[in-house]
Short mmCIF file of C-alpha atoms in Angstrom, two decimals:
data_model
loop_
_atom_site.label_atom_id
_atom_site.label_comp_id
_atom_site.label_asym_id
_atom_site.label_seq_id
_atom_site.Cartn_x
_atom_site.Cartn_y
_atom_site.Cartn_z
CA MET A 1 52.03 -11.99 -32.77
CA ASP A 2 53.95 -12.37 -36.04
CA GLU A 3 53.04 -15.82 -38.03
CA LEU A 4 49.40 -15.77 -37.05
CA PRO A 5 47.33 -14.12 -39.82
CA LEU A 6 45.51 -10.26 -39.53
CA TRP A 7 42.08 -11.69 -39.63
CA ILE A 8 43.04 -14.29 -36.70
CA THR A 9 44.25 -11.75 -34.56
CA LEU A 10 41.22 -9.65 -35.44
CA ALA A 11 38.78 -12.93 -34.75
CA GLY A 12 40.05 -13.23 -31.36
CA LEU A 13 39.90 -9.78 -30.71
CA VAL A 14 35.90 -9.90 -31.48
CA VAL A 15 35.37 -12.58 -28.99
CA LEU A 16 37.68 -11.05 -26.11
CA LEU A 17 35.12 -8.05 -27.34
CA LEU A 18 32.11 -10.43 -26.86
CA VAL A 19 33.24 -12.26 -23.89
CA SER A 20 33.56 -8.37 -22.43
CA ALA A 21 30.40 -7.51 -23.03
CA PHE A 22 29.44 -10.84 -21.78
CA PHE A 23 30.15 -10.04 -18.14
CA SER A 24 29.03 -6.87 -17.87
CA ILE A 25 25.27 -7.23 -19.51
CA SER A 26 24.98 -10.63 -17.37
CA GLU A 27 26.34 -8.12 -13.69
CA THR A 28 23.98 -5.17 -14.70
CA ALA A 29 21.41 -7.60 -15.48
CA LEU A 30 21.22 -9.48 -12.06
CA MET A 31 21.97 -6.74 -10.32
CA ALA A 32 19.25 -5.49 -11.90
CA LEU A 33 16.76 -8.21 -11.32
CA ASN A 34 13.84 -7.82 -9.78
CA ARG A 35 14.22 -9.35 -5.46
CA LEU A 36 11.21 -10.18 -4.96
CA ARG A 37 10.14 -11.27 -8.88
CA LEU A 38 13.28 -13.83 -8.33
CA ARG A 39 11.76 -15.24 -5.05
CA HIS A 40 8.39 -15.85 -6.24
CA LEU A 41 9.76 -17.46 -9.22
CA VAL A 42 11.81 -19.90 -6.71
CA ARG A 43 8.72 -20.81 -4.96
CA GLU A 44 7.65 -21.53 -8.31
CA GLY A 45 10.28 -24.44 -8.97
CA HIS A 46 11.56 -22.36 -12.15
CA ARG A 47 14.89 -24.52 -11.82
CA SER A 48 16.62 -21.11 -13.68
CA ALA A 49 15.51 -18.36 -10.73
CA ARG A 50 16.74 -20.86 -8.20
CA ARG A 51 20.64 -21.34 -9.56
CA VAL A 52 20.12 -17.12 -9.94
CA GLN A 53 19.19 -16.83 -6.43
CA SER A 54 22.25 -19.12 -5.13
CA LEU A 55 24.76 -16.98 -8.11
CA LEU A 56 23.11 -13.77 -5.53
CA ASP A 57 23.80 -15.23 -2.66
CA HIS A 58 27.08 -15.17 -2.85
CA THR A 59 26.92 -12.00 -4.14
CA ASP A 60 31.07 -11.24 -3.10
CA LYS A 61 32.24 -14.50 -5.18
CA LEU A 62 29.80 -13.72 -8.51
CA LEU A 63 31.14 -9.68 -8.48
CA GLY A 64 35.14 -11.34 -8.31
CA THR A 65 34.49 -13.51 -10.70
CA ILE A 66 32.49 -10.88 -13.19
CA LEU A 67 35.52 -8.16 -12.71
CA LEU A 68 38.40 -10.87 -12.38
CA GLY A 69 37.22 -12.18 -15.67
CA ASN A 70 36.50 -8.75 -17.25
CA ASN A 71 39.32 -6.91 -16.23
CA LEU A 72 41.56 -10.37 -17.23
CA VAL A 73 40.19 -10.44 -20.65
CA ASN A 74 40.13 -6.36 -21.02
CA ALA A 75 42.93 -6.48 -20.16
CA ALA A 76 43.71 -8.98 -23.44
CA ALA A 77 42.88 -7.32 -25.79
CA THR A 78 44.08 -4.24 -24.36
CA ALA A 79 46.91 -5.68 -24.45
CA LEU A 80 45.52 -8.59 -28.66
CA VAL A 81 45.41 -4.83 -30.79
CA THR A 82 49.16 -3.38 -29.19
CA ALA A 83 50.41 -6.08 -30.05
CA MET A 84 48.60 -6.22 -34.14
CA THR A 85 50.08 -1.73 -33.67
CA ILE A 86 53.78 -2.41 -33.22
CA ARG A 87 52.80 -5.66 -35.52
CA LEU A 88 50.89 -3.21 -38.17
CA VAL A 89 52.76 0.48 -37.98
CA GLY A 90 56.01 -0.37 -36.06
CA ASP A 91 56.27 0.85 -31.95
CA ASN A 92 55.80 4.58 -32.63
CA ASP A 93 53.84 6.16 -29.78
CA TRP A 94 52.82 7.92 -31.66
CA ALA A 95 49.90 4.71 -33.26
CA LEU A 96 50.20 3.12 -30.01
CA LEU A 97 48.27 6.17 -28.33
CA ALA A 98 45.51 5.87 -31.17
CA ALA A 99 45.09 2.47 -31.28
CA THR A 100 44.28 2.90 -26.53
CA ALA A 101 41.99 5.03 -27.96
CA ALA A 102 40.81 3.21 -30.59
CA ILE A 103 40.18 -0.12 -27.72
CA THR A 104 38.94 2.29 -25.53
CA PHE A 105 36.37 3.64 -27.58
CA LEU A 106 35.36 0.12 -28.97
CA ILE A 107 35.30 -1.44 -25.19
CA LEU A 108 33.29 1.28 -24.05
CA VAL A 109 30.53 1.97 -26.15
CA PHE A 110 30.42 -2.38 -27.47
CA ALA A 111 32.12 -4.75 -23.54
CA GLU A 112 29.74 -1.82 -20.88
CA ILE A 113 27.79 1.12 -21.51
CA THR A 114 25.87 -0.92 -24.39
CA PRO A 115 25.77 -4.18 -22.61
CA LYS A 116 25.31 -3.01 -19.54
CA ILE A 117 22.03 -0.07 -20.50
CA ILE A 118 20.64 -4.08 -21.99
CA GLY A 119 21.55 -6.25 -19.42
CA ALA A 120 19.42 -3.49 -17.36
CA THR A 121 16.20 -3.10 -19.72
CA PHE A 122 15.69 -6.52 -19.96
CA PRO A 123 17.12 -8.38 -16.33
CA GLU A 124 15.42 -11.16 -15.81
CA LYS A 125 15.12 -12.91 -20.19
CA ILE A 126 18.83 -12.30 -19.86
CA ALA A 127 20.11 -13.07 -15.49
CA MET A 128 18.45 -16.80 -16.31
CA PRO A 129 20.36 -17.83 -19.38
CA ALA A 130 23.77 -16.58 -18.52
CA SER A 131 23.04 -18.24 -15.10
CA TYR A 132 24.06 -21.33 -17.08
CA ALA A 133 27.49 -19.84 -18.01
CA LEU A 134 28.58 -18.10 -14.32
CA ALA A 135 27.03 -21.30 -12.20
CA PRO A 136 30.27 -22.93 -13.75
CA LEU A 137 32.89 -19.52 -13.82
CA LEU A 138 31.85 -19.49 -10.27
CA VAL A 139 33.62 -22.52 -9.31
CA LEU A 140 36.25 -22.45 -11.70
CA PHE A 141 38.08 -18.39 -10.93
CA ARG A 142 37.12 -19.95 -6.85
CA PRO A 143 41.10 -19.96 -6.18
CA VAL A 144 41.56 -16.99 -7.25
CA VAL A 145 38.50 -15.10 -5.92
CA TRP A 146 39.38 -16.77 -2.09
CA PHE A 147 43.00 -14.89 -2.86
CA VAL A 148 41.91 -11.46 -4.06
CA ASN A 149 38.87 -11.38 -1.76
CA LEU A 150 41.44 -12.32 0.80
CA PHE A 151 42.92 -8.95 0.33
CA VAL A 152 39.47 -7.39 -0.37
CA ARG A 153 38.47 -7.98 3.83
CA SER A 154 41.58 -6.68 4.73
CA MET A 155 40.27 -3.14 2.90
CA LEU A 156 37.36 -3.74 4.82
CA LEU A 157 38.62 -4.40 7.83
CA LEU A 158 40.50 -1.14 7.61
CA LEU A 159 37.43 1.02 6.84
CA ARG A 160 35.31 -0.75 9.57
CA ILE A 161 33.17 -1.76 7.14
CA PRO A 162 31.93 -6.33 8.52
CA PRO A 163 32.49 -8.31 5.61
CA GLY A 164 29.14 -10.05 4.32
CA SER A 165 27.10 -6.31 5.62
CA ARG A 166 25.18 -4.18 3.52
CA GLU A 167 21.99 -1.80 4.65
CA GLY A 168 18.96 -2.78 4.07
CA SER A 169 20.06 -6.60 4.49
CA GLY A 170 16.72 -9.31 3.62
CA HIS A 171 16.06 -6.87 1.02
CA ARG A 172 12.61 -5.91 4.37
CA LEU A 173 10.04 -3.53 2.47
CA SER A 174 8.22 -0.79 4.72
CA THR A 175 4.80 0.08 4.19
CA GLU A 176 5.41 2.81 2.50
CA GLU A 177 7.92 1.37 0.08
CA LEU A 178 5.27 -1.35 -0.10
CA ARG A 179 2.69 0.74 -1.23
CA THR A 180 4.26 2.67 -3.78
CA LEU A 181 4.56 -0.36 -5.49
CA VAL A 182 1.61 -1.39 -5.81
CA LEU A 183 1.33 1.93 -7.09
CA GLU A 184 3.60 1.66 -9.72
CA GLY A 185 2.41 -2.05 -10.11
CA GLY A 186 -0.75 -0.74 -11.93
CA ASN A 187 -0.42 -1.92 -15.19
CA PHE A 188 -0.42 -6.15 -13.31
CA ILE A 189 -2.71 -5.14 -10.62
CA PRO A 190 -6.78 -5.13 -11.36
CA GLY A 191 -7.82 -1.07 -10.43
CA LYS A 192 -10.40 -2.66 -7.62
CA HIS A 193 -7.83 -4.68 -6.28
CA ARG A 194 -5.12 -1.63 -6.44
CA SER A 195 -7.65 0.04 -4.22
CA ILE A 196 -8.26 -2.46 -2.04
CA LEU A 197 -4.24 -3.20 -0.76
CA LEU A 198 -3.78 0.84 -0.14
CA ASN A 199 -6.71 1.49 1.56
CA LEU A 200 -5.26 -1.99 3.91
CA PHE A 201 -2.01 -0.03 4.06
CA GLU A 202 -4.48 2.99 6.24
CA LEU A 203 -6.22 0.78 7.06
CA GLU A 204 -3.07 1.76 10.15
CA GLU A 205 -3.46 5.15 9.89
CA LEU A 206 -6.73 5.20 11.43
CA SER A 207 -9.01 4.69 13.85
CA VAL A 208 -12.46 3.89 15.33
CA ASP A 209 -13.29 7.69 15.92
CA ASP A 210 -12.41 7.76 12.20
CA VAL A 211 -15.83 6.00 11.17
CA MET A 212 -18.10 5.32 13.89
CA ILE A 213 -21.62 6.43 14.20
CA PRO A 214 -21.39 9.58 15.92
CA ARG A 215 -23.94 9.13 19.18
CA SER A 216 -26.55 11.37 17.16
CA ARG A 217 -27.31 9.41 15.02
CA ILE A 218 -27.46 5.98 16.40
CA GLU A 219 -30.56 4.56 16.32
CA GLY A 220 -31.31 2.04 19.38
CA ILE A 221 -34.27 0.86 21.41
CA ASP A 222 -35.49 2.94 25.29
CA LEU A 223 -36.35 -0.02 27.29
CA GLN A 224 -37.75 2.86 29.44
CA GLN A 225 -40.74 3.01 25.66
CA SER A 226 -44.19 1.67 26.10
CA ARG A 227 -44.86 -1.04 25.50
CA ASP A 228 -46.84 -0.26 21.80
CA GLU A 229 -43.13 1.94 21.40
CA VAL A 230 -41.26 -0.67 21.21
CA LEU A 231 -42.76 -2.53 19.82
CA ALA A 232 -43.85 0.45 16.79
CA GLN A 233 -39.49 0.70 16.63
CA LEU A 234 -38.44 -2.56 16.36
CA ARG A 235 -41.17 -3.14 12.87
CA THR A 236 -39.93 -0.40 11.39
CA CYS A 237 -35.62 -0.32 12.26
CA TYR A 238 -33.81 -0.85 9.48
CA HIS A 239 -30.27 -2.34 11.45
CA ASN A 240 -30.38 -6.68 12.92
CA LYS A 241 -28.97 -5.69 15.79
CA LEU A 242 -30.00 -3.35 18.04
CA PRO A 243 -28.28 -1.04 21.34
CA ALA A 244 -30.76 -1.05 24.05
CA TYR A 245 -30.36 1.05 26.60
CA GLU A 246 -32.33 2.79 30.36
CA GLY A 247 -33.45 6.36 29.11
CA ASP A 248 -29.27 7.63 27.89
CA ILE A 249 -27.52 5.79 25.49
CA SER A 250 -24.30 5.52 27.83
CA ARG A 251 -26.43 3.25 29.71
CA THR A 252 -26.84 0.54 27.60
CA THR A 253 -27.46 -2.63 28.67
CA GLY A 254 -27.55 -5.21 25.51
CA VAL A 255 -26.90 -5.60 22.09
CA LEU A 256 -31.06 -6.77 21.08
CA LEU A 257 -31.07 -9.19 17.97
CA VAL A 258 -34.26 -8.48 15.90
CA ARG A 259 -34.32 -10.86 14.01
CA LYS A 260 -34.60 -13.06 17.48
CA LEU A 261 -38.11 -11.31 18.05
CA LEU A 262 -39.72 -11.82 14.53
CA PRO A 263 -42.09 -14.40 15.49
CA SER A 264 -43.77 -12.08 18.88
CA LEU A 265 -43.49 -9.02 17.02
CA THR A 266 -46.56 -9.79 15.35
CA SER A 267 -48.07 -10.96 18.27
CA SER A 268 -49.30 -10.94 21.61
CA GLU A 269 -47.22 -12.04 23.37
CA PHE A 270 -44.27 -9.29 22.34
CA SER A 271 -43.61 -8.21 26.36
CA LEU A 272 -40.46 -5.71 27.06
CA GLU A 273 -39.31 -8.19 30.28
CA ALA A 274 -38.98 -11.22 26.97
CA LEU A 275 -36.95 -8.09 25.50
CA ARG A 276 -34.87 -7.27 28.31
CA ALA A 277 -34.23 -11.65 28.12
CA THR A 278 -32.76 -11.61 24.55
CA LEU A 279 -30.26 -8.69 25.42
CA SER A 280 -26.55 -10.17 24.87
CA PRO A 281 -24.07 -8.20 27.18
CA PRO A 282 -22.91 -5.06 25.08
CA TYR A 283 -19.61 -4.95 23.65
CA PHE A 284 -17.35 -1.20 24.12
CA VAL A 285 -14.22 0.07 22.33
CA PRO A 286 -11.78 2.91 23.86
CA SER A 287 -12.25 6.06 21.86
CA GLY A 288 -8.68 5.85 20.07
CA THR A 289 -9.00 2.17 19.03
CA PRO A 290 -6.55 1.76 15.61
CA LEU A 291 -9.43 0.36 13.03
CA PHE A 292 -6.76 -2.15 12.04
CA GLN A 293 -6.89 -3.45 15.95
CA GLN A 294 -9.63 -3.54 16.21
CA LEU A 295 -10.27 -5.51 13.42
CA GLN A 296 -8.34 -8.39 15.18
CA HIS A 297 -10.29 -7.52 18.37
CA PHE A 298 -14.30 -8.03 16.95
CA GLN A 299 -12.39 -11.43 15.26
CA ASP A 300 -11.14 -13.11 19.02
CA ASN A 301 -14.03 -11.69 20.60
CA ARG A 302 -17.15 -12.27 17.69
CA GLN A 303 -18.71 -9.40 18.12
CA ARG A 304 -20.02 -7.18 15.21
CA ILE A 305 -20.58 -3.71 17.06
CA GLY A 306 -19.59 -2.48 19.05
CA LEU A 307 -19.56 0.71 21.31
CA VAL A 308 -17.29 3.61 21.20
CA VAL A 309 -16.39 5.12 24.62
CA ASP A 310 -14.30 8.27 25.52
CA GLU A 311 -12.22 8.17 29.37
CA TYR A 312 -15.45 9.22 31.39
CA GLY A 313 -17.61 6.45 29.76
CA GLU A 314 -19.98 8.54 28.05
CA VAL A 315 -20.99 6.36 24.19
CA GLN A 316 -19.37 8.79 21.97
CA GLY A 317 -19.86 6.35 18.66
CA LEU A 318 -21.20 3.21 17.35
CA VAL A 319 -18.72 1.07 14.88
CA THR A 320 -19.27 -2.12 13.82
CA LEU A 321 -17.62 -4.57 11.38
CA GLU A 322 -19.16 -3.91 8.21
CA ASP A 323 -17.36 0.04 8.86
CA ILE A 324 -14.22 -1.75 8.77
CA ILE A 325 -15.09 -4.08 5.91
CA GLU A 326 -15.98 -0.68 3.81
CA GLU A 327 -13.47 1.09 4.36
CA ILE A 328 -11.37 -1.61 3.05
CA VAL A 329 -12.77 -2.78 0.01
CA GLY A 330 -15.84 0.19 -0.08
CA GLU A 331 -18.83 1.75 0.23
CA VAL A 332 -21.26 -2.09 0.49
CA ALA A 333 -24.50 -1.26 -1.43
CA THR A 334 -27.57 -3.11 0.56
CA ARG A 335 -31.26 -3.14 1.44
CA THR A 336 -31.28 -0.53 4.10
CA THR A 337 -27.91 2.01 3.08
CA ALA A 338 -29.70 2.49 -0.31
CA SER A 339 -33.27 3.21 0.92
CA VAL A 340 -31.22 5.39 3.59
CA GLY A 341 -27.92 6.72 3.50
CA ARG A 342 -26.93 6.81 -0.37
CA LEU A 343 -25.96 10.25 -1.38
CA HIS A 344 -26.04 11.34 -5.06
CA TRP A 345 -25.25 15.04 -6.44
CA SER A 346 -28.20 16.89 -7.81
CA PRO A 347 -28.36 17.57 -11.93
CA ASP A 348 -27.84 21.49 -10.00
CA GLY A 349 -24.72 19.77 -9.16
CA THR A 350 -25.52 20.56 -4.85
CA ALA A 351 -25.96 17.27 -2.82
CA ILE A 352 -28.12 17.58 1.02
CA VAL A 353 -26.19 16.09 3.51
CA ASP A 354 -26.93 15.18 7.36
CA GLY A 355 -24.66 17.55 9.18
CA SER A 356 -23.21 14.76 11.63
CA ILE A 357 -21.34 12.92 8.86
CA THR A 358 -18.63 12.12 9.34
CA LEU A 359 -15.68 13.61 6.53
CA ARG A 360 -14.30 10.40 5.52
CA ASP A 361 -17.81 8.51 4.33
CA LEU A 362 -18.80 12.14 2.58
CA ASN A 363 -15.66 12.44 0.86
CA ARG A 364 -16.20 8.68 -0.20
CA ARG A 365 -18.99 8.84 -1.19
CA LEU A 366 -18.77 12.41 -3.44
CA SER A 367 -16.02 11.90 -4.42
CA LEU A 368 -14.53 14.88 -2.59
CA GLU A 369 -11.52 15.69 -0.28
CA LEU A 370 -12.56 17.44 2.39
CA PRO A 371 -9.78 17.88 5.59
CA LEU A 372 -9.36 14.89 7.45
CA ASP A 373 -7.41 15.71 9.69
CA GLY A 374 -8.61 18.24 11.91
CA PRO A 375 -12.72 16.95 13.33
CA LYS A 376 -14.58 13.55 12.07
CA THR A 377 -17.72 15.67 11.03
CA LEU A 378 -18.46 18.09 9.09
CA ASN A 379 -20.16 20.33 11.40
CA GLY A 380 -17.43 19.59 13.12
CA LEU A 381 -15.01 21.23 10.08
CA LEU A 382 -18.21 24.28 10.03
CA VAL A 383 -17.42 25.11 13.53
CA GLU A 384 -13.94 24.49 13.07
CA ARG A 385 -14.38 26.95 10.40
CA LEU A 386 -16.41 29.70 11.62
CA GLU A 387 -15.38 29.49 15.76
CA GLU A 388 -18.64 29.79 16.14
CA ILE A 389 -22.21 27.66 15.79
CA PRO A 390 -23.32 30.05 13.39
CA ASP A 391 -27.61 31.01 14.20
CA ALA A 392 -28.23 31.96 10.43
CA PRO A 393 -27.84 30.08 6.55
CA CYS A 394 -24.54 30.87 5.05
CA CYS A 395 -21.47 29.51 3.03
CA VAL A 396 -18.43 28.54 3.34
CA ARG A 397 -15.39 27.25 0.93
CA PHE A 398 -13.10 24.52 1.59
CA ASP A 399 -11.06 25.07 -1.39
CA ASP A 400 -12.92 23.67 -4.81
CA VAL A 401 -15.82 22.72 -2.23
CA LEU A 402 -18.48 24.98 -0.93
CA VAL A 403 -21.04 24.52 2.12
CA GLU A 404 -23.74 26.43 2.41
CA VAL A 405 -25.73 25.76 6.05
CA LEU A 406 -29.30 25.62 6.01
CA HIS A 407 -30.22 24.13 9.11
CA VAL A 408 -29.39 24.79 12.59
CA ASP A 409 -30.69 24.03 16.35
CA GLU A 410 -29.37 25.01 19.42
CA HIS A 411 -26.61 22.72 19.38
CA ALA A 412 -24.48 22.05 15.82
CA VAL A 413 -25.85 22.11 12.68
CA ARG A 414 -28.40 19.97 10.96
CA SER A 415 -27.48 19.92 7.45
CA ALA A 416 -25.98 20.98 4.26
CA ARG A 417 -26.18 21.69 0.42
CA VAL A 418 -22.54 20.65 -0.78
CA ALA A 419 -21.80 22.19 -4.57
CA ARG A 420 -18.03 21.67 -6.01
CA ILE A 421 -16.84 25.36 -7.77
CA GLY A 422 -17.36 25.74 -11.19
CA ALA A 423 -20.34 23.37 -11.52
CA ASN A 424 -24.12 24.49 -11.35
CA HIS A 425 -24.44 25.30 -7.99
CA THR A 426 -27.43 28.23 -8.18
CA ALA A 427 -28.32 27.71 -5.00
CA LEU A 428 -25.08 28.37 -3.17
CA ALA A 429 -24.55 31.73 -5.88
CA ALA A 430 -27.74 33.12 -4.01
CA THR A 431 -25.93 33.44 -1.19
#
């Protein structure tokens, strides 16, 4: 040591600190790397990504190599500073203590904390180039790492930890974790795409009861009506497919494709017998069927419309393929929905709604947050809150929403006026 110039010794210390910093920054970058993006890059044929993936597939060997190199370099730096101190000051206890504190400070700042912060901040930019140096070091240190790992595995066995096991192995993500990834990826995923992905996750939590058209709002053909009444209804209907029944919707005999009858609607050839001949068999859906499962059933059975029935076989509502698609992509404005089904806020900040409208539909169309964990319709929500069918107009508050009952018959609330708290709802204030 005495034969080496001081500047060479200092240069050697700087090199050792830089090598230690390289090991620290590489370790942090590799461990902080986004595994999902890494797999994507591997599938895209990125060579550096394949090399990094190969290193991470042998995490025990990789960490062994990094820690071995880091500890050797830090020990060498400490020995070098000790030798420099003895050479310059002599064998002085206080000088050696000061030198130890100085090298500890240098290692912490320049070889540990700062590199690790940089590695965690830019993991991909650092891990890819670092893999070029780590790959040959993994081969070079393999015998030493293997020998050290013999003791490591022995310690793991004593602690009853199977070597190579780890919680969450395979990086499988749950639905909630995927939902979080989509929410946090707001800067990279267009808003409409993010909304569709989130709706897909929610599809598992919904059933056909949440989106079906209630029984009272089903438009169908009563085959017990006269020919002229059926003909008039067909000429003014808004739908291409209509359930056909005998007196009661629960006695549905088939589904009518209105398009098949269009040529005969303007001629004398139309008859109820000809209509019955065109009916296709009805498709029934058990109440409570998960929405995603029903989507698959529609695909498997090549159906687009189904009647929801309860355990007694009574029809509770009607669900269509379009209803499920709207839950995924949002409301699809068609000519029929634009003409008869559109809800909007009036200039005074209120909206008139049908009592049988589903709460999910009402929330979606008016951007409300009415509770969805109970009744499915606005009428059901009002009756549950009032604990009776109201016999006179009244006003009910749900957090920041006011609902005024407008029309009631002996069975249910038929219409109501909705307003947000703070909006210009003069009509509600009067009640």
